[in-house]
PDB file of C-alpha atoms in Angstrom:
ATOM      1  CA  UNK A   1      36.182 -25.641  25.964  1.00 72.00           C
ATOM      2  CA  UNK A   2      35.828 -22.726  23.687  1.00 81.00           C
ATOM      3  CA  UNK A   3      39.010 -20.838  22.911  1.00 90.00           C
ATOM      4  CA  UNK A   4      38.843 -17.145  24.032  1.00 94.00           C
ATOM      5  CA  UNK A   5      40.172 -14.582  21.358  1.00 97.00           C
ATOM      6  CA  UNK A   6      40.957 -10.886  22.274  1.00 97.00           C
ATOM      7  CA  UNK A   7      40.167  -8.410  19.229  1.00 97.00           C
ATOM      8  CA  UNK A   8      41.903  -5.312  19.721  1.00 97.00           C
ATOM      9  CA  UNK A   9      40.838  -2.581  17.152  1.00 96.00           C
ATOM     10  CA  UNK A  10      39.925   1.236  17.465  1.00 94.00           C
ATOM     11  CA  UNK A  11      37.386   0.714  14.788  1.00 94.00           C
ATOM     12  CA  UNK A  12      34.666  -0.278  16.626  1.00 94.00           C
ATOM     13  CA  UNK A  13      32.649  -1.133  13.422  1.00 95.00           C
ATOM     14  CA  UNK A  14      35.457  -3.769  12.321  1.00 94.00           C
ATOM     15  CA  UNK A  15      35.906  -5.126  15.858  1.00 95.00           C
ATOM     16  CA  UNK A  16      32.079  -5.659  15.950  1.00 95.00           C
ATOM     17  CA  UNK A  17      32.297  -7.407  12.691  1.00 95.00           C
ATOM     18  CA  UNK A  18      35.427  -9.388  13.813  1.00 96.00           C
ATOM     19  CA  UNK A  19      33.452 -10.455  17.063  1.00 97.00           C
ATOM     20  CA  UNK A  20      30.268 -11.868  14.679  1.00 96.00           C
ATOM     21  CA  UNK A  21      32.431 -14.128  12.644  1.00 95.00           C
ATOM     22  CA  UNK A  22      34.205 -15.507  15.687  1.00 96.00           C
ATOM     23  CA  UNK A  23      31.407 -15.950  17.658  1.00 96.00           C
ATOM     24  CA  UNK A  24      29.391 -17.811  14.826  1.00 95.00           C
ATOM     25  CA  UNK A  25      32.331 -19.958  14.650  1.00 94.00           C
ATOM     26  CA  UNK A  26      31.816 -20.693  18.610  1.00 94.00           C
ATOM     27  CA  UNK A  27      34.816 -18.892  19.743  1.00 96.00           C
ATOM     28  CA  UNK A  28      34.458 -16.599  22.990  1.00 95.00           C
ATOM     29  CA  UNK A  29      35.604 -13.249  22.481  1.00 96.00           C
ATOM     30  CA  UNK A  30      36.279  -9.797  23.965  1.00 97.00           C
ATOM     31  CA  UNK A  31      37.207  -6.615  22.843  1.00 97.00           C
ATOM     32  CA  UNK A  32      39.878  -3.537  23.474  1.00 96.00           C
ATOM     33  CA  UNK A  33      40.089  -0.423  21.427  1.00 94.00           C
ATOM     34  CA  UNK A  34      43.612   0.585  22.000  1.00 94.00           C
ATOM     35  CA  UNK A  35      46.738  -1.325  23.077  1.00 94.00           C
ATOM     36  CA  UNK A  36      46.771  -0.063  26.336  1.00 95.00           C
ATOM     37  CA  UNK A  37      42.910  -1.767  26.748  1.00 95.00           C
ATOM     38  CA  UNK A  38      44.779  -4.842  25.064  1.00 96.00           C
ATOM     39  CA  UNK A  39      47.309  -5.072  27.691  1.00 96.00           C
ATOM     40  CA  UNK A  40      45.197  -4.497  30.576  1.00 95.00           C
ATOM     41  CA  UNK A  41      42.865  -7.124  29.296  1.00 95.00           C
ATOM     42  CA  UNK A  42      45.360  -9.352  28.881  1.00 95.00           C
ATOM     43  CA  UNK A  43      46.727  -8.704  32.722  1.00 93.00           C
ATOM     44  CA  UNK A  44      43.275  -9.711  33.510  1.00 92.00           C
ATOM     45  CA  UNK A  45      42.104 -12.359  31.799  1.00 92.00           C
ATOM     46  CA  UNK A  46      43.484 -15.610  29.985  1.00 92.00           C
ATOM     47  CA  UNK A  47      43.327 -15.756  26.290  1.00 95.00           C
ATOM     48  CA  UNK A  48      43.910 -18.263  23.847  1.00 94.00           C
ATOM     49  CA  UNK A  49      44.902 -15.660  20.664  1.00 96.00           C
ATOM     50  CA  UNK A  50      44.758 -12.083  19.851  1.00 97.00           C
ATOM     51  CA  UNK A  51      43.685 -10.274  16.886  1.00 97.00           C
ATOM     52  CA  UNK A  52      45.535  -7.024  16.566  1.00 96.00           C
ATOM     53  CA  UNK A  53      45.001  -4.169  14.301  1.00 95.00           C
ATOM     54  CA  UNK A  54      48.440  -1.845  13.856  1.00 93.00           C
ATOM     55  CA  UNK A  55      47.306   1.596  13.779  1.00 91.00           C
ATOM     56  CA  UNK A  56      45.564   2.586  16.837  1.00 92.00           C
ATOM     57  CA  UNK A  57      45.833   5.537  19.530  1.00 89.00           C
ATOM     58  CA  UNK A  58      47.878   5.342  22.925  1.00 89.00           C
ATOM     59  CA  UNK A  59      49.754   2.290  21.851  1.00 92.00           C
ATOM     60  CA  UNK A  60      50.175   0.988  18.442  1.00 93.00           C
ATOM     61  CA  UNK A  61      49.868  -2.566  17.507  1.00 92.00           C
ATOM     62  CA  UNK A  62      53.579  -2.547  16.884  1.00 94.00           C
ATOM     63  CA  UNK A  63      54.452  -1.575  20.450  1.00 94.00           C
ATOM     64  CA  UNK A  64      51.671  -3.424  21.737  1.00 95.00           C
ATOM     65  CA  UNK A  65      52.688  -6.753  20.456  1.00 95.00           C
ATOM     66  CA  UNK A  66      56.248  -6.185  21.540  1.00 93.00           C
ATOM     67  CA  UNK A  67      55.078  -5.652  25.167  1.00 94.00           C
ATOM     68  CA  UNK A  68      53.073  -8.935  24.763  1.00 94.00           C
ATOM     69  CA  UNK A  69      55.866 -10.736  23.804  1.00 91.00           C
ATOM     70  CA  UNK A  70      57.818 -10.096  26.731  1.00 88.00           C
ATOM     71  CA  UNK A  71      55.641 -12.206  29.007  1.00 87.00           C
ATOM     72  CA  UNK A  72      53.483 -14.016  26.757  1.00 86.00           C
ATOM     73  CA  UNK A  73      53.623 -16.524  23.704  1.00 84.00           C
ATOM     74  CA  UNK A  74      49.988 -16.898  22.831  1.00 89.00           C
ATOM     75  CA  UNK A  75      49.482 -16.738  19.104  1.00 92.00           C
ATOM     76  CA  UNK A  76      48.890 -12.880  17.711  1.00 95.00           C
ATOM     77  CA  UNK A  77      47.260 -12.361  14.242  1.00 96.00           C
ATOM     78  CA  UNK A  78      48.054  -8.870  13.343  1.00 94.00           C
ATOM     79  CA  UNK A  79      45.702  -7.150  10.950  1.00 93.00           C
ATOM     80  CA  UNK A  80      46.545  -3.917   8.845  1.00 89.00           C
ATOM     81  CA  UNK A  81      45.408  -1.969   6.072  1.00 87.00           C
ATOM     82  CA  UNK A  82      49.304  -1.650   5.472  1.00 81.00           C
ATOM     83  CA  UNK A  83      49.990  -3.995   2.240  1.00 74.00           C
ATOM     84  CA  UNK A  84      53.754  -3.078   1.843  1.00 78.00           C
ATOM     85  CA  UNK A  85      55.946  -6.271   2.182  1.00 76.00           C
ATOM     86  CA  UNK A  86      58.033  -4.256   4.529  1.00 80.00           C
ATOM     87  CA  UNK A  87      55.091  -3.480   6.635  1.00 81.00           C
ATOM     88  CA  UNK A  88      54.311  -7.157   7.013  1.00 82.00           C
ATOM     89  CA  UNK A  89      57.898  -7.598   7.813  1.00 85.00           C
ATOM     90  CA  UNK A  90      57.923  -5.232  10.606  1.00 86.00           C
ATOM     91  CA  UNK A  91      54.799  -6.981  12.028  1.00 86.00           C
ATOM     92  CA  UNK A  92      56.142 -10.296  11.959  1.00 88.00           C
ATOM     93  CA  UNK A  93      59.582  -9.175  13.582  1.00 87.00           C
ATOM     94  CA  UNK A  94      57.907  -7.822  16.457  1.00 89.00           C
ATOM     95  CA  UNK A  95      56.649 -10.934  17.448  1.00 88.00           C
ATOM     96  CA  UNK A  96      53.290 -11.379  15.307  1.00 92.00           C
ATOM     97  CA  UNK A  97      52.816 -15.069  14.250  1.00 91.00           C
ATOM     98  CA  UNK A  98      50.808 -14.026  11.135  1.00 91.00           C
ATOM     99  CA  UNK A  99      49.360 -10.896   9.163  1.00 91.00           C
ATOM    100  CA  UNK A 100      46.122 -10.208   7.688  1.00 91.00           C
ATOM    101  CA  UNK A 101      45.645  -7.519   4.894  1.00 90.00           C
ATOM    102  CA  UNK A 102      42.501  -5.040   5.528  1.00 89.00           C
ATOM    103  CA  UNK A 103      40.116  -5.242   4.046  1.00 88.00           C
ATOM    104  CA  UNK A 104      39.862  -9.345   4.356  1.00 89.00           C
ATOM    105  CA  UNK A 105      37.324 -11.917   3.531  1.00 91.00           C
ATOM    106  CA  UNK A 106      36.170 -13.175   6.820  1.00 91.00           C
ATOM    107  CA  UNK A 107      36.728 -16.719   5.572  1.00 92.00           C
ATOM    108  CA  UNK A 108      40.262 -16.050   5.339  1.00 91.00           C
ATOM    109  CA  UNK A 109      40.257 -14.383   8.946  1.00 93.00           C
ATOM    110  CA  UNK A 110      38.748 -17.664  10.430  1.00 93.00           C
ATOM    111  CA  UNK A 111      40.983 -20.000   8.390  1.00 90.00           C
ATOM    112  CA  UNK A 112      44.261 -18.059   9.958  1.00 90.00           C
ATOM    113  CA  UNK A 113      42.875 -18.155  13.467  1.00 93.00           C
ATOM    114  CA  UNK A 114      42.060 -21.811  13.348  1.00 91.00           C
ATOM    115  CA  UNK A 115      45.530 -22.596  11.837  1.00 86.00           C
ATOM    116  CA  UNK A 116      47.134 -20.711  14.524  1.00 89.00           C
ATOM    117  CA  UNK A 117      45.317 -22.234  17.070  1.00 89.00           C
ATOM    118  CA  UNK A 118      46.043 -25.914  15.804  1.00 82.00           C
ATOM    119  CA  UNK A 119      49.903 -24.992  15.494  1.00 75.00           C
ATOM    120  CA  UNK A 120      49.891 -23.338  19.026  1.00 74.00           C
ATOM    121  CA  UNK A 121      48.182 -26.181  20.664  1.00 64.00           C
ATOM    122  CA  UNK A 122      48.971 -29.210  18.832  1.00 56.00           C
ATOM    123  CA  UNK A 123      52.320 -29.956  20.808  1.00 44.00           C
ATOM    124  CA  UNK A 124      50.488 -29.952  23.920  1.00 45.00           C
ATOM    125  CA  UNK A 125      47.746 -32.727  23.016  1.00 46.00           C
ATOM    126  CA  UNK A 126      49.310 -36.067  22.822  1.00 44.00           C
ATOM    127  CA  UNK A 127      52.157 -35.570  20.126  1.00 45.00           C
ATOM    128  CA  UNK A 128      53.950 -38.665  21.743  1.00 44.00           C
ATOM    129  CA  UNK A 129      53.048 -41.263  24.337  1.00 45.00           C
ATOM    130  CA  UNK A 130      56.823 -42.473  24.312  1.00 46.00           C
ATOM    131  CA  UNK A 131      58.976 -39.766  26.124  1.00 46.00           C
ATOM    132  CA  UNK A 132      61.718 -40.698  23.682  1.00 47.00           C
ATOM    133  CA  UNK A 133      59.683 -39.795  20.808  1.00 64.00           C
ATOM    134  CA  UNK A 134      58.341 -36.898  22.177  1.00 81.00           C
ATOM    135  CA  UNK A 135      61.758 -35.499  23.167  1.00 87.00           C
ATOM    136  CA  UNK A 136      64.264 -34.342  20.524  1.00 89.00           C
ATOM    137  CA  UNK A 137      67.977 -33.475  21.799  1.00 89.00           C
ATOM    138  CA  UNK A 138      70.114 -31.424  18.913  1.00 86.00           C
ATOM    139  CA  UNK A 139      73.272 -29.801  20.173  1.00 84.00           C
ATOM    140  CA  UNK A 140      72.647 -28.100  23.470  1.00 86.00           C
ATOM    141  CA  UNK A 141      69.188 -28.131  22.905  1.00 88.00           C
ATOM    142  CA  UNK A 142      66.362 -30.064  24.831  1.00 89.00           C
ATOM    143  CA  UNK A 143      63.020 -29.892  22.837  1.00 90.00           C
ATOM    144  CA  UNK A 144      60.349 -31.237  24.462  1.00 88.00           C
ATOM    145  CA  UNK A 145      57.064 -31.667  21.701  1.00 82.00           C
ATOM    146  CA  UNK A 146      54.422 -32.546  24.630  1.00 78.00           C
ATOM    147  CA  UNK A 147      55.077 -29.685  27.053  1.00 78.00           C
ATOM    148  CA  UNK A 148      55.990 -27.318  24.088  1.00 79.00           C
ATOM    149  CA  UNK A 149      59.029 -26.404  26.001  1.00 85.00           C
ATOM    150  CA  UNK A 150      62.996 -25.896  24.808  1.00 90.00           C
ATOM    151  CA  UNK A 151      65.999 -25.601  26.719  1.00 90.00           C
ATOM    152  CA  UNK A 152      69.552 -24.993  25.908  1.00 88.00           C
ATOM    153  CA  UNK A 153      72.125 -26.501  28.372  1.00 84.00           C
ATOM    154  CA  UNK A 154      69.173 -26.605  30.879  1.00 83.00           C
ATOM    155  CA  UNK A 155      67.915 -22.962  30.628  1.00 88.00           C
ATOM    156  CA  UNK A 156      64.662 -22.363  29.137  1.00 89.00           C
ATOM    157  CA  UNK A 157      63.892 -20.447  25.628  1.00 90.00           C
ATOM    158  CA  UNK A 158      61.012 -18.684  24.942  1.00 88.00           C
ATOM    159  CA  UNK A 159      59.655 -19.150  21.921  1.00 88.00           C
ATOM    160  CA  UNK A 160      56.201 -18.569  20.096  1.00 86.00           C
ATOM    161  CA  UNK A 161      54.093 -21.171  18.841  1.00 84.00           C
ATOM    162  CA  UNK A 162      55.386 -20.646  15.184  1.00 88.00           C
ATOM    163  CA  UNK A 163      58.857 -20.598  16.235  1.00 90.00           C
ATOM    164  CA  UNK A 164      58.342 -23.691  18.133  1.00 90.00           C
ATOM    165  CA  UNK A 165      57.037 -25.447  15.139  1.00 90.00           C
ATOM    166  CA  UNK A 166      59.605 -24.612  12.843  1.00 92.00           C
ATOM    167  CA  UNK A 167      62.635 -25.729  15.185  1.00 93.00           C
ATOM    168  CA  UNK A 168      60.677 -28.896  16.194  1.00 91.00           C
ATOM    169  CA  UNK A 169      60.491 -29.931  12.315  1.00 92.00           C
ATOM    170  CA  UNK A 170      64.032 -28.986  11.601  1.00 93.00           C
ATOM    171  CA  UNK A 171      65.465 -30.848  14.917  1.00 91.00           C
ATOM    172  CA  UNK A 172      63.124 -34.033  14.095  1.00 89.00           C
ATOM    173  CA  UNK A 173      65.263 -34.520  10.921  1.00 90.00           C
ATOM    174  CA  UNK A 174      68.924 -33.241  11.740  1.00 89.00           C
ATOM    175  CA  UNK A 175      70.987 -32.603   8.394  1.00 90.00           C
ATOM    176  CA  UNK A 176      67.900 -32.838   6.132  1.00 92.00           C
ATOM    177  CA  UNK A 177      67.418 -29.325   4.289  1.00 94.00           C
ATOM    178  CA  UNK A 178      63.758 -27.923   4.330  1.00 94.00           C
ATOM    179  CA  UNK A 179      62.627 -25.364   1.755  1.00 92.00           C
ATOM    180  CA  UNK A 180      60.726 -22.498   2.794  1.00 90.00           C
ATOM    181  CA  UNK A 181      57.728 -24.033   0.869  1.00 90.00           C
ATOM    182  CA  UNK A 182      58.167 -27.281   3.080  1.00 91.00           C
ATOM    183  CA  UNK A 183      58.431 -25.392   6.199  1.00 91.00           C
ATOM    184  CA  UNK A 184      55.445 -23.275   5.321  1.00 89.00           C
ATOM    185  CA  UNK A 185      53.143 -26.197   4.334  1.00 87.00           C
ATOM    186  CA  UNK A 186      54.299 -28.330   7.061  1.00 87.00           C
ATOM    187  CA  UNK A 187      54.299 -25.360  10.179  1.00 87.00           C
ATOM    188  CA  UNK A 188      51.331 -23.221   8.833  1.00 82.00           C
ATOM    189  CA  UNK A 189      49.244 -26.166   7.236  1.00 76.00           C
ATOM    190  CA  UNK A 190      48.575 -23.807   4.292  1.00 74.00           C
ATOM    191  CA  UNK A 191      49.467 -23.196   0.421  1.00 73.00           C
ATOM    192  CA  UNK A 192      52.961 -21.615   0.074  1.00 72.00           C
ATOM    193  CA  UNK A 193      53.192 -18.558  -2.392  1.00 69.00           C
ATOM    194  CA  UNK A 194      56.401 -17.882  -4.120  1.00 61.00           C
ATOM    195  CA  UNK A 195      56.572 -14.245  -2.903  1.00 57.00           C
ATOM    196  CA  UNK A 196      55.726 -15.330   0.730  1.00 68.00           C
ATOM    197  CA  UNK A 197      58.450 -14.220   2.956  1.00 81.00           C
ATOM    198  CA  UNK A 198      56.806 -15.350   6.170  1.00 85.00           C
ATOM    199  CA  UNK A 199      59.293 -18.146   6.799  1.00 89.00           C
ATOM    200  CA  UNK A 200      62.415 -16.156   6.485  1.00 90.00           C
ATOM    201  CA  UNK A 201      61.200 -13.662   8.864  1.00 90.00           C
ATOM    202  CA  UNK A 202      60.311 -16.214  11.783  1.00 90.00           C
ATOM    203  CA  UNK A 203      63.665 -17.968  10.549  1.00 92.00           C
ATOM    204  CA  UNK A 204      65.338 -14.807  11.481  1.00 91.00           C
ATOM    205  CA  UNK A 205      63.733 -14.326  14.844  1.00 89.00           C
ATOM    206  CA  UNK A 206      64.247 -17.962  16.018  1.00 92.00           C
ATOM    207  CA  UNK A 207      68.003 -17.721  15.378  1.00 91.00           C
ATOM    208  CA  UNK A 208      68.217 -14.425  16.985  1.00 89.00           C
ATOM    209  CA  UNK A 209      66.896 -16.112  20.287  1.00 90.00           C
ATOM    210  CA  UNK A 210      68.817 -19.320  19.836  1.00 89.00           C
ATOM    211  CA  UNK A 211      72.092 -17.441  19.459  1.00 87.00           C
ATOM    212  CA  UNK A 212      71.216 -15.455  22.301  1.00 85.00           C
ATOM    213  CA  UNK A 213      70.166 -18.351  24.824  1.00 80.00           C
ATOM    214  CA  UNK A 214      72.244 -20.934  23.344  1.00 77.00           C
ATOM    215  CA  UNK A 215      75.347 -18.826  22.054  1.00 75.00           C
ATOM    216  CA  UNK A 216      74.837 -20.604  18.582  1.00 73.00           C
ATOM    217  CA  UNK A 217      72.482 -19.585  15.782  1.00 74.00           C
ATOM    218  CA  UNK A 218      71.988 -23.609  14.893  1.00 85.00           C
ATOM    219  CA  UNK A 219      69.927 -23.178  11.875  1.00 90.00           C
ATOM    220  CA  UNK A 220      72.204 -23.123   8.953  1.00 90.00           C
ATOM    221  CA  UNK A 221      71.139 -21.373   5.470  1.00 91.00           C
ATOM    222  CA  UNK A 222      71.671 -23.709   2.405  1.00 91.00           C
ATOM    223  CA  UNK A 223      71.706 -20.837  -0.059  1.00 89.00           C
ATOM    224  CA  UNK A 224      69.006 -21.420  -2.950  1.00 86.00           C
ATOM    225  CA  UNK A 225      67.809 -24.391  -1.133  1.00 91.00           C
ATOM    226  CA  UNK A 226      66.620 -24.151   2.253  1.00 92.00           C
ATOM    227  CA  UNK A 227      67.336 -24.521   5.860  1.00 94.00           C
ATOM    228  CA  UNK A 228      68.391 -27.048   8.426  1.00 93.00           C
ATOM    229  CA  UNK A 229      69.732 -28.281  11.817  1.00 91.00           C
ATOM    230  CA  UNK A 230      72.869 -30.080  11.874  1.00 83.00           C
ATOM    231  CA  UNK A 231      72.908 -32.930  14.422  1.00 67.00           C
TER     232      UNK A 231
END
């Protein structure tokens, strides 16, 4: 069954081009041209991923992303002509899983979309047949890799697919320190670039959620080396 992708961009030409690229790869698509339209489409129809522009009328992409994250964990690929690091960090902090700078190569867009979809749904497809292997317990957390669910003392914690991937990776090897490069390569399945601060931003968001729900950040920074979870 084809994955359904919502394209949100007020530039109808760009939205149309993105639609052509995605349809050529077998995806089903729908379009919205501002944040309000995007939220309305998401309320009415199921989608597997959102390609979301930032600069739009009525409701910009950042606010739309925040509102989507209030109820949904589906992958969000944010696209923008803003190329500064702080713009990227702001986009990721609002809940986007990845950030692509305009103008972009169509092949890069497709690679990012496929990577996000793989990451999002790999935990729902036969991660482990043995329940003992599929469930990780560390501190107050119970992480079920088959159902993509995380609980702290029985209370569910809502994570994006990227946050879940990072948490599952660290929790599966308690005490082991993972560098940002290792985390990026294992979770994103892409080559890591030294100036990439994506992992740092997602770790920060994940820590905030764990602290809020579990009363503890759990993830420890080993300065100059990487991150770990102590068993």
